[in-house]
Amino acid sequence: MTATTPLAVQLYGLDQAMTADRHDTLRRLAAMGYTGVEPYDILSDPHGLRADLDEFGLRACSVHAWITGEQQDEILRALPVVGADTVILPYAAPERFADRAAVAALAGEINAAVRAAAEHGIRVGYHNHEFELSTLLDGVPALEVLADLLDPAVVLEVDTYWAAAGGQDVPALLRRLGDRVRHLHVKDGPVTVDREQPNVAVGSGRMPVPAILAAAPAAEWHIVELDQCATDLFDAMAQSHTYLTTKGVR
């Protein structure tokens, strides 16, 4: 963690804006001062997406994609087109964390994807929701069980809000996971698993953002994500950037 840790935006929360006008959405984010984005769809128009990113000086810090699925080859070909070298598995169903055998099976699938991605110079990561942290296996959060079974090359993208909603002391969790954590999803809000309770601009909710960021010194990107927003989404993105560059410890 340094004062120059770059800021990106996860584009999934902006899916409506991206569908309506991708070019203008990326222009507005760049104008706010963000230097990166995390796309969730790189197969529909990878060359067009790259052209828009280049126009506004934005970088694809990573991509959310189903790297363990049937489209693995297409994803690995599209990643360098959009300029990303990291692909994050965005979700695994709660039943994949029901017991140690289920977690081991999931780890095996991710590790197989790591070997395929390595041939393309691509790094693989995993992104959590709340259930990987609220599910305890012999007293240990299931996410940590998974981390111990993953190839050391796999990075973790910790969604700090969902980790808190899963009942974790997020700074303590980040310290336990150590330098495996290379990306942080930074969001704020009421800290609840109720997805009908919207997020708010970073710095205006209940998350201890400075302590969280300070606990993950190996993080390469701080990625703002607002799943649902209580206010205008672009206003909240701008306020989040201002907070993280003036008051948040980065």
mmCIF file of N, CA and C in Angstrom, residues 110-165:
data_model
loop_
_atom_site.group_PDB
_atom_site.id
_atom_site.type_symbol
_atom_site.label_atom_id
_atom_site.label_comp_id
_atom_site.label_asym_id
_atom_site.label_seq_id
_atom_site.Cartn_x
_atom_site.Cartn_y
_atom_site.Cartn_z
ATOM 1 N N ILE A 110 -9.813 -24.289 -10.233
ATOM 2 C CA ILE A 110 -9.093 -23.027 -10.388
ATOM 3 C C ILE A 110 -7.626 -23.288 -10.713
ATOM 4 N N ASN A 111 -7.033 -24.255 -10.045
ATOM 5 C CA ASN A 111 -5.625 -24.558 -10.296
ATOM 6 C C ASN A 111 -5.409 -25.057 -11.720
ATOM 7 N N ALA A 112 -6.374 -25.798 -12.262
ATOM 8 C CA ALA A 112 -6.274 -26.230 -13.658
ATOM 9 C C ALA A 112 -6.309 -25.024 -14.586
ATOM 10 N N ALA A 113 -7.155 -24.034 -14.256
ATOM 11 C CA ALA A 113 -7.226 -22.814 -15.054
ATOM 12 C C ALA A 113 -5.916 -22.034 -14.974
ATOM 13 N N VAL A 114 -5.272 -22.083 -13.820
ATOM 14 C CA VAL A 114 -3.983 -21.404 -13.652
ATOM 15 C C VAL A 114 -2.965 -21.957 -14.640
ATOM 16 N N ARG A 115 -2.934 -23.255 -14.765
ATOM 17 C CA ARG A 115 -1.964 -23.878 -15.672
ATOM 18 C C ARG A 115 -2.238 -23.491 -17.124
ATOM 19 N N ALA A 116 -3.515 -23.444 -17.496
ATOM 20 C CA ALA A 116 -3.855 -23.034 -18.862
ATOM 21 C C ALA A 116 -3.524 -21.572 -19.097
ATOM 22 N N ALA A 117 -3.822 -20.723 -18.115
ATOM 23 C CA ALA A 117 -3.586 -19.289 -18.266
ATOM 24 C C ALA A 117 -2.099 -18.970 -18.312
ATOM 25 N N ALA A 118 -1.305 -19.733 -17.571
ATOM 26 C CA ALA A 118 0.131 -19.468 -17.518
ATOM 27 C C ALA A 118 0.778 -19.580 -18.892
ATOM 28 N N GLU A 119 0.227 -20.425 -19.738
ATOM 29 C CA GLU A 119 0.770 -20.576 -21.087
ATOM 30 C C GLU A 119 0.582 -19.307 -21.912
ATOM 31 N N HIS A 120 -0.341 -18.446 -21.481
ATOM 32 C CA HIS A 120 -0.607 -17.181 -22.171
ATOM 33 C C HIS A 120 -0.050 -15.985 -21.397
ATOM 34 N N GLY A 121 0.682 -16.242 -20.320
ATOM 35 C CA GLY A 121 1.191 -15.152 -19.497
ATOM 36 C C GLY A 121 0.118 -14.448 -18.701
ATOM 37 N N ILE A 122 -0.966 -15.173 -18.393
ATOM 38 C CA ILE A 122 -2.110 -14.593 -17.692
ATOM 39 C C ILE A 122 -2.147 -15.098 -16.255
ATOM 40 N N ARG A 123 -2.458 -14.210 -15.338
ATOM 41 C CA ARG A 123 -2.590 -14.532 -13.923
ATOM 42 C C ARG A 123 -4.067 -14.735 -13.581
ATOM 43 N N VAL A 124 -4.340 -15.675 -12.672
ATOM 44 C CA VAL A 124 -5.714 -15.996 -12.276
ATOM 45 C C VAL A 124 -5.936 -15.568 -10.826
ATOM 46 N N GLY A 125 -7.143 -15.084 -10.551
ATOM 47 C CA GLY A 125 -7.502 -14.707 -9.192
ATOM 48 C C GLY A 125 -8.911 -15.133 -8.840
ATOM 49 N N TYR A 126 -9.277 -14.939 -7.579
ATOM 50 C CA TYR A 126 -10.620 -15.286 -7.099
ATOM 51 C C TYR A 126 -11.200 -14.106 -6.325
ATOM 52 N N HIS A 127 -12.500 -13.873 -6.550
ATOM 53 C CA HIS A 127 -13.248 -12.783 -5.909
ATOM 54 C C HIS A 127 -14.331 -13.364 -5.011
ATOM 55 N N ASN A 128 -14.397 -12.881 -3.790
ATOM 56 C CA ASN A 128 -15.347 -13.415 -2.813
ATOM 57 C C ASN A 128 -16.651 -12.647 -2.746
ATOM 58 N N HIS A 129 -17.652 -13.331 -2.192
ATOM 59 C CA HIS A 129 -18.874 -12.688 -1.722
ATOM 60 C C HIS A 129 -18.940 -12.907 -0.203
ATOM 61 N N GLU A 130 -20.121 -12.796 0.399
ATOM 62 C CA GLU A 130 -20.151 -12.880 1.860
ATOM 63 C C GLU A 130 -20.096 -14.310 2.381
ATOM 64 N N PHE A 131 -20.633 -15.273 1.630
ATOM 65 C CA PHE A 131 -20.788 -16.618 2.180
ATOM 66 C C PHE A 131 -19.454 -17.342 2.359
ATOM 67 N N GLU A 132 -18.433 -16.976 1.582
ATOM 68 C CA GLU A 132 -17.122 -17.598 1.790
ATOM 69 C C GLU A 132 -16.518 -17.206 3.139
ATOM 70 N N LEU A 133 -17.020 -16.111 3.713
ATOM 71 C CA LEU A 133 -16.505 -15.649 5.007
ATOM 72 C C LEU A 133 -17.417 -16.040 6.152
ATOM 73 N N SER A 134 -18.725 -16.115 5.897
ATOM 74 C CA SER A 134 -19.644 -16.513 6.973
ATOM 75 C C SER A 134 -19.648 -18.017 7.173
ATOM 76 N N THR A 135 -19.262 -18.779 6.150
ATOM 77 C CA THR A 135 -19.154 -20.231 6.272
ATOM 78 C C THR A 135 -17.832 -20.581 6.932
ATOM 79 N N LEU A 136 -17.908 -21.272 8.068
ATOM 80 C CA LEU A 136 -16.703 -21.665 8.793
ATOM 81 C C LEU A 136 -16.519 -23.173 8.686
ATOM 82 N N LEU A 137 -15.321 -23.594 8.355
ATOM 83 C CA LEU A 137 -14.967 -25.003 8.281
ATOM 84 C C LEU A 137 -13.934 -25.278 9.370
ATOM 85 N N ASP A 138 -14.356 -26.003 10.389
ATOM 86 C CA ASP A 138 -13.496 -26.222 11.564
ATOM 87 C C ASP A 138 -13.022 -24.900 12.139
ATOM 88 N N GLY A 139 -13.932 -23.923 12.140
ATOM 89 C CA GLY A 139 -13.639 -22.629 12.729
ATOM 90 C C GLY A 139 -12.902 -21.655 11.847
ATOM 91 N N VAL A 140 -12.581 -22.055 10.611
ATOM 92 C CA VAL A 140 -11.821 -21.209 9.695
ATOM 93 C C VAL A 140 -12.728 -20.748 8.563
ATOM 94 N N PRO A 141 -12.741 -19.449 8.233
ATOM 95 C CA PRO A 141 -13.545 -18.994 7.098
ATOM 96 C C PRO A 141 -13.193 -19.776 5.834
ATOM 97 N N ALA A 142 -14.231 -20.163 5.096
ATOM 98 C CA ALA A 142 -14.030 -21.012 3.916
ATOM 99 C C ALA A 142 -13.102 -20.367 2.894
ATOM 100 N N LEU A 143 -13.094 -19.039 2.810
ATOM 101 C CA LEU A 143 -12.186 -18.387 1.868
ATOM 102 C C LEU A 143 -10.736 -18.685 2.218
ATOM 103 N N GLU A 144 -10.422 -18.718 3.485
ATOM 104 C CA GLU A 144 -9.046 -19.008 3.889
ATOM 105 C C GLU A 144 -8.689 -20.479 3.633
ATOM 106 N N VAL A 145 -9.666 -21.364 3.784
ATOM 107 C CA VAL A 145 -9.446 -22.766 3.440
ATOM 108 C C VAL A 145 -9.134 -22.889 1.949
ATOM 109 N N LEU A 146 -9.922 -22.172 1.131
ATOM 110 C CA LEU A 146 -9.675 -22.176 -0.309
ATOM 111 C C LEU A 146 -8.289 -21.638 -0.621
ATOM 112 N N ALA A 147 -7.928 -20.530 -0.002
ATOM 113 C CA ALA A 147 -6.635 -19.903 -0.286
ATOM 114 C C ALA A 147 -5.486 -20.871 -0.020
ATOM 115 N N ASP A 148 -5.608 -21.663 1.041
ATOM 116 C CA ASP A 148 -4.538 -22.606 1.372
ATOM 117 C C ASP A 148 -4.416 -23.731 0.346
ATOM 118 N N LEU A 149 -5.498 -23.997 -0.394
ATOM 119 C CA LEU A 149 -5.497 -25.084 -1.365
ATOM 120 C C LEU A 149 -5.166 -24.618 -2.779
ATOM 121 N N LEU A 150 -5.138 -23.325 -2.980
ATOM 122 C CA LEU A 150 -4.880 -22.795 -4.313
ATOM 123 C C LEU A 150 -3.396 -22.765 -4.625
ATOM 124 N N ASP A 151 -3.110 -22.885 -5.907
ATOM 125 C CA ASP A 151 -1.745 -22.698 -6.400
ATOM 126 C C ASP A 151 -1.232 -21.346 -5.890
ATOM 127 N N PRO A 152 0.012 -21.284 -5.434
ATOM 128 C CA PRO A 152 0.534 -19.999 -4.933
ATOM 129 C C PRO A 152 0.458 -18.866 -5.947
ATOM 130 N N ALA A 153 0.330 -19.213 -7.223
ATOM 131 C CA ALA A 153 0.247 -18.175 -8.250
ATOM 132 C C ALA A 153 -1.107 -17.475 -8.260
ATOM 133 N N VAL A 154 -2.118 -18.077 -7.653
ATOM 134 C CA VAL A 154 -3.458 -17.477 -7.643
ATOM 135 C C VAL A 154 -3.481 -16.289 -6.691
ATOM 136 N N VAL A 155 -4.008 -15.178 -7.174
ATOM 137 C CA VAL A 155 -4.133 -13.996 -6.327
ATOM 138 C C VAL A 155 -5.558 -13.900 -5.804
ATOM 139 N N LEU A 156 -5.734 -13.134 -4.769
ATOM 140 C CA LEU A 156 -7.055 -12.916 -4.194
ATOM 141 C C LEU A 156 -7.478 -11.483 -4.439
ATOM 142 N N GLU A 157 -8.717 -11.338 -4.883
ATOM 143 C CA GLU A 157 -9.338 -10.028 -4.984
ATOM 144 C C GLU A 157 -10.404 -9.997 -3.901
ATOM 145 N N VAL A 158 -10.076 -9.384 -2.783
ATOM 146 C CA VAL A 158 -10.972 -9.393 -1.635
ATOM 147 C C VAL A 158 -11.995 -8.272 -1.773
ATOM 148 N N ASP A 159 -13.258 -8.676 -1.817
ATOM 149 C CA ASP A 159 -14.341 -7.705 -1.762
ATOM 150 C C ASP A 159 -14.528 -7.363 -0.295
ATOM 151 N N THR A 160 -14.053 -6.194 0.074
ATOM 152 C CA THR A 160 -13.992 -5.833 1.484
ATOM 153 C C THR A 160 -15.384 -5.677 2.098
ATOM 154 N N TYR A 161 -16.333 -5.196 1.308
ATOM 155 C CA TYR A 161 -17.692 -5.003 1.831
ATOM 156 C C TYR A 161 -18.349 -6.342 2.126
ATOM 157 N N TRP A 162 -18.250 -7.277 1.173
ATOM 158 C CA TRP A 162 -18.881 -8.579 1.407
ATOM 159 C C TRP A 162 -18.166 -9.337 2.514
ATOM 160 N N ALA A 163 -16.883 -9.130 2.665
ATOM 161 C CA ALA A 163 -16.181 -9.762 3.778
ATOM 162 C C ALA A 163 -16.726 -9.259 5.114
ATOM 163 N N ALA A 164 -16.977 -7.962 5.191
ATOM 164 C CA ALA A 164 -17.558 -7.397 6.415
ATOM 165 C C ALA A 164 -18.974 -7.917 6.624
ATOM 166 N N ALA A 165 -19.760 -7.981 5.549
ATOM 167 C CA ALA A 165 -21.127 -8.495 5.653
ATOM 168 C C ALA A 165 -21.126 -9.960 6.069
#
